[in-house]
CSV table of C-alpha atoms in Angstrom, one decimal:
chain,number,residue,atom,x,y,z
M,1,MET,CA,-5.3,21.8,-10.1
M,2,ALA,CA,-8.6,22.3,-12.2
M,3,ALA,CA,-8.9,22.9,-15.1
M,4,PRO,CA,-8.5,26.8,-16.1
M,5,THR,CA,-11.9,28.9,-17.0
M,6,LEU,CA,-12.9,31.8,-18.8
M,7,ALA,CA,-13.2,33.8,-16.0
M,8,ASP,CA,-9.7,32.4,-14.6
M,9,VAL,CA,-8.3,33.7,-18.4
M,10,ALA,CA,-10.5,37.0,-18.1
M,11,GLU,CA,-9.0,38.0,-14.7
M,12,SER,CA,-5.7,37.0,-16.2
M,13,ALA,CA,-6.1,39.6,-18.8
M,14,GLY,CA,-8.1,42.4,-17.3
M,15,VAL,CA,-11.0,41.9,-19.2
M,16,SER,CA,-14.9,40.8,-19.0
M,17,ARG,CA,-16.3,37.4,-19.9
M,18,GLN,CA,-17.5,38.3,-22.6
M,19,THR,CA,-14.3,39.5,-24.4
M,20,VAL,CA,-12.5,36.6,-24.3
M,21,SER,CA,-15.3,34.6,-25.2
M,22,ASN,CA,-15.2,37.2,-28.5
M,23,ALA,CA,-11.5,36.6,-28.6
M,24,VAL,CA,-12.8,32.5,-29.4
M,25,ASN,CA,-15.4,33.0,-31.0
M,26,ASN,CA,-15.1,36.0,-32.9
M,27,PRO,CA,-11.8,37.8,-32.7
M,28,ASP,CA,-12.6,39.9,-35.6
M,29,LEU,CA,-14.8,42.0,-32.7
M,30,LEU,CA,-11.9,43.1,-30.9
M,31,ARG,CA,-9.1,45.5,-31.4
M,32,PRO,CA,-5.5,44.1,-32.1
M,33,ASP,CA,-4.1,44.8,-28.9
M,34,THR,CA,-6.5,43.5,-26.5
M,35,LEU,CA,-6.8,40.6,-29.0
M,36,VAL,CA,-3.2,39.7,-28.8
M,37,ARG,CA,-3.5,40.4,-24.6
M,38,VAL,CA,-6.5,37.7,-24.3
M,39,GLN,CA,-5.1,35.0,-26.7
M,40,GLU,CA,-1.5,35.1,-24.4
M,41,ALA,CA,-3.5,34.5,-21.2
M,42,ILE,CA,-5.0,31.6,-22.8
M,43,ALA,CA,-1.3,30.1,-24.0
M,44,GLU,CA,0.2,30.6,-20.3
M,45,LEU,CA,-2.8,29.6,-18.6
M,46,GLY,CA,-3.4,26.4,-21.4
M,47,TYR,CA,-7.2,27.6,-21.7
M,48,VAL,CA,-9.7,25.2,-23.6
M,49,PRO,CA,-12.8,26.0,-24.7
M,50,ASN,CA,-16.1,23.8,-23.6
M,51,ARG,CA,-16.8,22.6,-27.4
M,52,ALA,CA,-19.7,21.4,-25.9
M,53,ALA,CA,-21.1,24.2,-24.6
M,54,ARG,CA,-19.5,26.6,-27.6
M,55,ASN,CA,-21.8,23.8,-29.6
M,56,LEU,CA,-24.9,24.9,-27.7
M,57,ARG,CA,-24.8,28.3,-28.6
M,58,THR,CA,-23.6,27.9,-32.4
M,59,ARG,CA,-25.3,25.3,-32.7
M,60,ALA,CA,-22.5,24.1,-35.0
M,61,SER,CA,-21.0,20.5,-34.6
M,62,HIS,CA,-17.8,20.6,-35.8
M,63,LEU,CA,-18.1,17.8,-37.9
M,64,VAL,CA,-18.1,16.0,-41.2
M,65,GLY,CA,-19.9,13.3,-41.8
M,66,LEU,CA,-17.6,10.6,-44.0
M,67,ARG,CA,-19.4,7.6,-45.2
M,68,LEU,CA,-16.9,4.3,-45.4
M,69,SER,CA,-17.5,2.2,-48.4
M,70,PRO,CA,-16.6,-1.1,-47.6
M,71,VAL,CA,-13.4,-3.0,-49.7
M,72,LEU,CA,-14.5,-5.8,-52.1
M,73,GLU,CA,-12.9,-8.5,-51.9
M,74,GLY,CA,-10.1,-9.7,-54.2
M,75,ASN,CA,-9.4,-5.7,-54.3
M,76,ALA,CA,-5.7,-4.1,-54.0
M,77,THR,CA,-6.2,-1.6,-53.5
M,78,ALA,CA,-6.6,0.8,-50.1
M,79,VAL,CA,-6.4,4.1,-51.4
M,80,GLY,CA,-9.0,5.8,-49.4
M,81,ASP,CA,-7.1,5.1,-46.3
M,82,ARG,CA,-4.9,7.8,-47.9
M,83,PHE,CA,-7.5,9.9,-48.3
M,84,VAL,CA,-9.5,9.4,-44.9
M,85,HIS,CA,-5.9,10.1,-43.3
M,86,SER,CA,-5.1,13.0,-45.1
M,87,LEU,CA,-9.1,14.7,-44.8
M,88,VAL,CA,-8.8,13.7,-40.8
M,89,TRP,CA,-5.2,15.6,-41.0
M,90,THR,CA,-6.4,19.4,-42.7
M,91,SER,CA,-10.2,19.1,-41.6
M,92,ARG,CA,-8.4,19.3,-37.8
M,93,GLU,CA,-6.2,22.1,-38.9
M,94,ALA,CA,-9.1,23.8,-40.2
M,95,GLY,CA,-10.8,22.9,-36.5
M,96,TYR,CA,-13.0,20.6,-37.8
M,97,HIS,CA,-12.7,16.8,-37.3
M,98,VAL,CA,-14.0,13.3,-39.4
M,99,LEU,CA,-17.0,10.9,-38.5
M,100,LEU,CA,-16.4,8.2,-40.2
M,101,PHE,CA,-20.3,6.1,-40.5
M,102,SER,CA,-21.2,3.2,-42.1
M,103,GLY,CA,-23.8,2.2,-44.6
M,104,GLU,CA,-24.2,0.0,-47.2
M,105,GLY,CA,-26.7,-1.1,-50.3
M,106,PRO,CA,-30.5,-0.2,-50.0
M,107,ALA,CA,-29.5,1.2,-46.7
M,108,ALA,CA,-27.0,3.4,-47.5
M,109,ILE,CA,-29.1,5.9,-47.4
M,110,ASP,CA,-29.6,5.6,-43.3
M,111,GLY,CA,-26.7,6.9,-42.5
M,112,TYR,CA,-27.2,10.3,-43.8
M,113,GLU,CA,-30.4,10.1,-42.9
M,114,ASP,CA,-29.4,9.7,-39.2
M,115,LEU,CA,-26.5,12.3,-38.8
M,116,LEU,CA,-29.2,14.9,-40.9
M,117,ARG,CA,-31.5,14.6,-38.4
M,118,SER,CA,-30.4,14.7,-35.4
M,119,THR,CA,-27.9,17.6,-36.2
M,120,ALA,CA,-25.1,15.5,-35.1
M,121,VAL,CA,-23.0,17.1,-38.4
M,122,ASP,CA,-22.7,20.4,-40.0
M,123,ALA,CA,-21.9,18.8,-43.7
M,124,PHE,CA,-20.7,15.0,-45.6
M,125,VAL,CA,-18.3,14.8,-47.6
M,126,VAL,CA,-18.8,11.9,-50.2
M,127,THR,CA,-17.1,10.2,-52.0
M,128,ASP,CA,-18.6,7.7,-53.8
M,129,THR,CA,-20.2,9.4,-56.9
M,130,TYR,CA,-20.5,7.0,-59.4
M,131,LEU,CA,-23.4,5.4,-61.4
M,132,GLY,CA,-26.1,4.3,-59.5
M,133,ASN,CA,-25.3,5.6,-56.0
M,134,PRO,CA,-28.4,8.1,-54.6
M,135,GLN,CA,-26.2,10.0,-52.3
M,136,ALA,CA,-25.6,13.0,-54.1
M,137,THR,CA,-28.4,13.3,-55.3
M,138,TRP,CA,-30.4,12.1,-52.2
M,139,LEU,CA,-28.5,15.5,-50.0
M,140,ARG,CA,-28.8,17.5,-52.8
M,141,GLU,CA,-33.3,17.2,-52.6
M,142,ARG,CA,-32.3,18.2,-48.3
M,143,ARG,CA,-30.2,21.2,-48.9
M,144,ALA,CA,-28.0,19.2,-46.7
M,145,PRO,CA,-24.1,20.9,-47.5
M,146,PHE,CA,-21.7,18.7,-48.4
M,147,VAL,CA,-18.6,17.9,-51.3
M,148,ALA,CA,-18.1,15.5,-52.9
M,149,PHE,CA,-14.6,13.6,-54.2
M,150,GLY,CA,-15.5,13.1,-57.4
M,151,ARG,CA,-17.1,14.1,-60.3
M,152,PRO,CA,-20.8,14.5,-60.8
M,153,TRP,CA,-21.2,11.3,-63.4
M,154,ASP,CA,-24.9,11.7,-63.8
M,155,ASP,CA,-25.5,15.3,-63.6
M,156,PRO,CA,-23.6,17.0,-65.3
M,157,ASP,CA,-25.5,20.6,-64.2
M,158,ALA,CA,-25.4,19.5,-61.0
M,159,ARG,CA,-24.3,23.0,-59.2
M,160,HIS,CA,-22.3,21.3,-55.8
M,161,PRO,CA,-18.9,21.7,-54.8
M,162,TRP,CA,-16.6,19.0,-56.0
M,163,VAL,CA,-12.9,17.7,-56.1
M,164,ASP,CA,-12.0,15.5,-58.7
M,165,VAL,CA,-8.3,13.6,-60.0
M,166,ASP,CA,-7.9,14.0,-63.9
M,167,GLY,CA,-7.8,10.0,-64.3
M,168,ALA,CA,-7.6,10.6,-68.1
M,169,ALA,CA,-4.5,12.4,-67.9
M,170,GLY,CA,-3.0,9.8,-65.8
M,171,THR,CA,-3.7,6.5,-68.2
M,172,GLU,CA,-2.8,9.4,-71.2
M,173,MET,CA,1.1,10.0,-69.0
M,174,ALA,CA,1.3,6.3,-68.2
M,175,THR,CA,0.9,5.2,-72.2
M,176,ARG,CA,2.8,7.8,-73.9
M,177,HIS,CA,5.9,6.8,-70.8
M,178,LEU,CA,5.3,2.8,-72.4
M,179,LEU,CA,5.0,4.3,-75.8
M,180,ASP,CA,8.4,6.7,-75.6
M,181,LYS,CA,10.6,3.1,-74.2
M,182,GLY,CA,9.0,1.8,-78.1
M,183,HIS,CA,6.5,-0.2,-77.3
M,184,THR,CA,3.2,-0.3,-80.0
M,185,ARG,CA,1.0,-2.4,-78.7
M,186,VAL,CA,-0.4,-1.0,-75.4
M,187,ALA,CA,-2.7,-3.4,-74.4
M,188,TRP,CA,-5.8,-1.6,-71.7
M,189,ILE,CA,-7.5,-3.6,-68.9
M,190,GLY,CA,-10.3,-1.5,-67.7
M,191,TRP,CA,-13.7,-1.9,-65.9
M,192,ARG,CA,-16.9,-2.5,-67.1
M,193,LYS,CA,-18.9,0.3,-69.8
M,194,ASP,CA,-20.8,1.8,-66.8
M,195,SER,CA,-18.4,2.9,-64.7
M,196,PHE,CA,-18.0,6.5,-65.4
M,197,ILE,CA,-14.4,6.5,-64.3
M,198,GLY,CA,-13.4,3.5,-65.9
M,199,GLU,CA,-14.5,5.1,-69.1
M,200,ASP,CA,-13.0,8.3,-68.1
M,201,ARG,CA,-9.2,6.1,-67.6
M,202,ARG,CA,-9.5,4.7,-70.9
M,203,SER,CA,-10.3,7.7,-72.8
M,204,GLY,CA,-6.5,8.7,-71.7
M,205,TRP,CA,-5.0,5.7,-72.8
M,206,SER,CA,-6.8,5.8,-76.3
M,207,ARG,CA,-6.0,9.1,-76.9
M,208,ALA,CA,-2.5,8.4,-76.6
M,209,LEU,CA,-2.7,5.7,-78.7
M,210,ARG,CA,-4.5,7.4,-81.8
M,211,GLU,CA,-2.4,10.7,-81.5
M,212,ARG,CA,0.6,7.8,-82.8
M,213,GLY,CA,-1.4,6.8,-85.0
M,214,LEU,CA,-1.6,3.5,-83.7
M,215,SER,CA,-4.7,1.2,-83.2
M,216,THR,CA,-6.8,0.2,-80.3
M,217,THR,CA,-9.8,-2.8,-82.1
M,218,GLY,CA,-9.3,-5.4,-80.3
M,219,MET,CA,-6.4,-4.4,-77.3
M,220,ALA,CA,-9.2,-3.6,-74.2
M,221,SER,CA,-10.9,-5.4,-72.0
M,222,ARG,CA,-13.5,-4.3,-69.7
M,223,VAL,CA,-13.6,-6.4,-66.4
M,224,GLU,CA,-14.5,-5.9,-62.7
M,225,ASP,CA,-11.8,-4.7,-60.6
M,226,THR,CA,-10.0,-7.9,-59.3
M,227,VAL,CA,-6.8,-9.5,-58.9
M,228,SER,CA,-8.1,-12.4,-60.7
M,229,SER,CA,-10.5,-10.6,-62.9
M,230,GLY,CA,-7.2,-8.6,-64.4
M,231,ARG,CA,-5.7,-12.6,-64.5
M,232,GLU,CA,-7.9,-13.7,-66.7
M,233,ALA,CA,-7.7,-10.4,-68.8
M,234,SER,CA,-4.4,-10.2,-69.4
M,235,ALA,CA,-3.9,-13.8,-70.0
M,236,VAL,CA,-6.5,-13.5,-73.1
M,237,LEU,CA,-5.3,-10.6,-74.9
M,238,LEU,CA,-1.5,-12.0,-74.6
M,239,ASP,CA,-2.5,-14.9,-76.4
M,240,GLU,CA,-5.4,-13.1,-78.7
M,241,ALA,CA,-3.4,-9.7,-79.1
M,242,ARG,CA,0.0,-10.1,-78.3
M,243,PRO,CA,0.6,-7.2,-76.6
M,244,SER,CA,4.2,-5.8,-75.5
M,245,ALA,CA,2.6,-3.6,-72.6
M,246,PHE,CA,-0.5,-3.1,-70.4
M,247,VAL,CA,-2.0,-0.4,-68.6
M,248,CYS,CA,-4.6,-0.9,-66.4
M,249,ALA,CA,-7.4,1.1,-64.5
M,250,SER,CA,-6.1,-0.2,-61.5
M,251,ASP,CA,-3.4,-1.5,-59.0
M,252,THR,CA,-5.7,-4.6,-58.2
M,253,LEU,CA,-5.7,-5.6,-62.0
M,254,ALA,CA,-2.0,-4.6,-62.7
M,255,MET,CA,-1.9,-7.1,-59.7
M,256,GLY,CA,-3.5,-9.9,-61.5
M,257,VAL,CA,-1.7,-8.6,-64.5
M,258,LEU,CA,2.1,-10.0,-63.0
M,259,HIS,CA,0.5,-13.1,-61.3
M,260,THR,CA,-0.1,-13.7,-65.4
M,261,LEU,CA,3.0,-13.3,-66.3
M,262,ALA,CA,4.8,-15.0,-63.2
M,263,GLU,CA,2.6,-18.2,-64.6
M,264,ARG,CA,3.5,-17.3,-67.8
M,265,GLY,CA,7.7,-17.2,-67.0
M,266,LEU,CA,7.7,-13.7,-68.4
M,267,GLN,CA,9.7,-10.9,-66.2
M,268,PRO,CA,7.7,-7.6,-65.9
M,269,GLY,CA,9.8,-4.8,-67.9
M,270,ARG,CA,11.9,-6.9,-68.9
M,271,ASP,CA,9.3,-9.3,-71.7
M,272,ILE,CA,6.4,-7.8,-70.8
M,273,ALA,CA,6.1,-3.9,-69.2
M,274,VAL,CA,2.9,-3.0,-66.8
M,275,ALA,CA,1.4,0.1,-65.2
M,276,GLY,CA,-1.5,0.7,-62.6
M,277,PHE,CA,-3.4,3.4,-61.3
M,278,ASP,CA,-3.8,4.4,-57.5
M,279,ASP,CA,0.2,4.2,-56.6
M,280,SER,CA,-0.9,2.2,-53.6
M,281,GLN,CA,1.1,0.9,-51.0
M,282,VAL,CA,0.9,-2.5,-53.0
M,283,ALA,CA,2.9,-1.0,-55.9
M,284,GLN,CA,5.1,0.1,-53.8
M,285,VAL,CA,6.5,-3.3,-52.1
M,286,VAL,CA,5.7,-6.1,-54.9
M,287,HIS,CA,8.7,-7.5,-57.0
M,288,PRO,CA,9.9,-6.3,-59.5
M,289,GLY,CA,7.9,-2.9,-57.9
M,290,LEU,CA,4.7,-1.2,-59.9
M,291,THR,CA,4.5,1.9,-62.2
M,292,SER,CA,1.9,3.8,-61.3
M,293,VAL,CA,-0.4,6.8,-61.6
M,294,ARG,CA,0.0,8.6,-58.6
M,295,GLN,CA,-3.8,10.7,-57.1
M,296,PRO,CA,-2.7,13.7,-55.2
M,297,LEU,CA,-4.9,12.8,-52.6
M,298,GLU,CA,-3.0,15.2,-49.8
M,299,GLU,CA,-4.4,18.0,-52.5
M,300,VAL,CA,-7.6,16.5,-52.6
M,301,ALA,CA,-8.1,16.6,-48.5
M,302,VAL,CA,-6.9,20.5,-48.8
M,303,ALA,CA,-9.3,21.6,-51.5
M,304,VAL,CA,-12.5,19.5,-50.5
M,305,VAL,CA,-11.8,21.0,-46.9
M,306,ARG,CA,-11.4,24.9,-48.2
M,307,SER,CA,-14.9,24.1,-50.4
M,308,LEU,CA,-16.4,23.3,-46.9
M,309,GLU,CA,-15.5,26.0,-45.4
M,310,ASP,CA,-16.8,28.1,-48.1
M,311,LEU,CA,-19.4,25.9,-47.8
M,312,LEU,CA,-20.0,26.5,-44.5
M,313,ALA,CA,-19.2,29.9,-44.3
M,314,THR,CA,-21.6,32.8,-43.6
M,315,PRO,CA,-23.1,33.9,-46.2
M,316,SER,CA,-22.1,30.8,-48.6
M,317,TYR,CA,-20.3,30.3,-51.1
M,318,VAL,CA,-20.1,27.1,-53.5
M,319,GLY,CA,-17.0,27.6,-56.2
M,320,GLU,CA,-16.3,26.1,-59.6
M,321,GLY,CA,-15.6,21.7,-59.2
M,322,LEU,CA,-11.9,21.5,-59.2
M,323,LEU,CA,-9.8,19.0,-61.1
M,324,LEU,CA,-6.7,18.1,-60.1
M,325,THR,CA,-3.7,16.4,-61.7
M,326,PRO,CA,-2.0,13.2,-61.1
M,327,SER,CA,1.1,12.0,-61.6
M,328,LEU,CA,3.2,8.8,-62.6
M,329,THR,CA,6.0,7.5,-60.7
M,330,VAL,CA,8.1,5.4,-62.9
M,331,ARG,CA,9.7,1.6,-61.3
M,332,PRO,CA,11.4,-1.9,-62.7
M,333,SER,CA,7.1,-2.9,-64.0
M,334,THR,CA,8.1,-0.5,-67.3
M,335,GLY,CA,11.5,-1.4,-67.7
């Protein structure tokens, strides 16, 4: 059978073709009883609007661009996968689809430029807002609509919409969990000092220790976000600072700590406590189970899509940045 057409729906509902078009594209223009009659006909016939034709009329693609960054070698955390899945699902519910594109280094802007020039997408979701990545600034200068997953760390006066997770609150939560278990020497393994996200997470650890009157001197290490870096840093801290617990800026670094403990015959949770950040799949399956800060990525995706809808509405609306609170998933690595 041929697919039902707009004319078929119009005939079935006893209305004009323009009325069916309004029911699909501008339902607010119709009386409630007329709208219901047309919607019932659409459902009964199984009519699907021609998206391509609709895009030509509205000049909207209903696509949202998202750049995929390459996974670093030696990194055990694939937290981005969970966010992308949530974003794709939530966008679909709102009538949008996510268009993934690649690009890194000096060529990172090229993908944005190509899509912007060809009007292939209605807006972008930017996830790499940390120091040194120019995408957000480049899009702002061209008045391209976008929502960022991440604060505008290098530009506090930026007025674009963003959603982020309070990393400091998460590490403070993890550190207090260890302090409440009686640990007084809690070490930190984080990222390089030029990482805004890393320093934000470090601040939660230091705040929790200082609230209890405990010193942070000699108890911290800043390294690259790889398993081998976490392994080396934890070995040095165990020898020089003798901590009874570690809080790490990522599950990747925490995995390095677990490697060091295994090499020394130490049991996570019994001899040395370890907490990570991101609650990745690795944290859930590694023995004996890694305590980790869990980012509410599903909530982030919902908030990002809501901001996109506001941004693309007529008139456009840009709300305040939204900071969401993570939770702590406790497993045997902290006893």
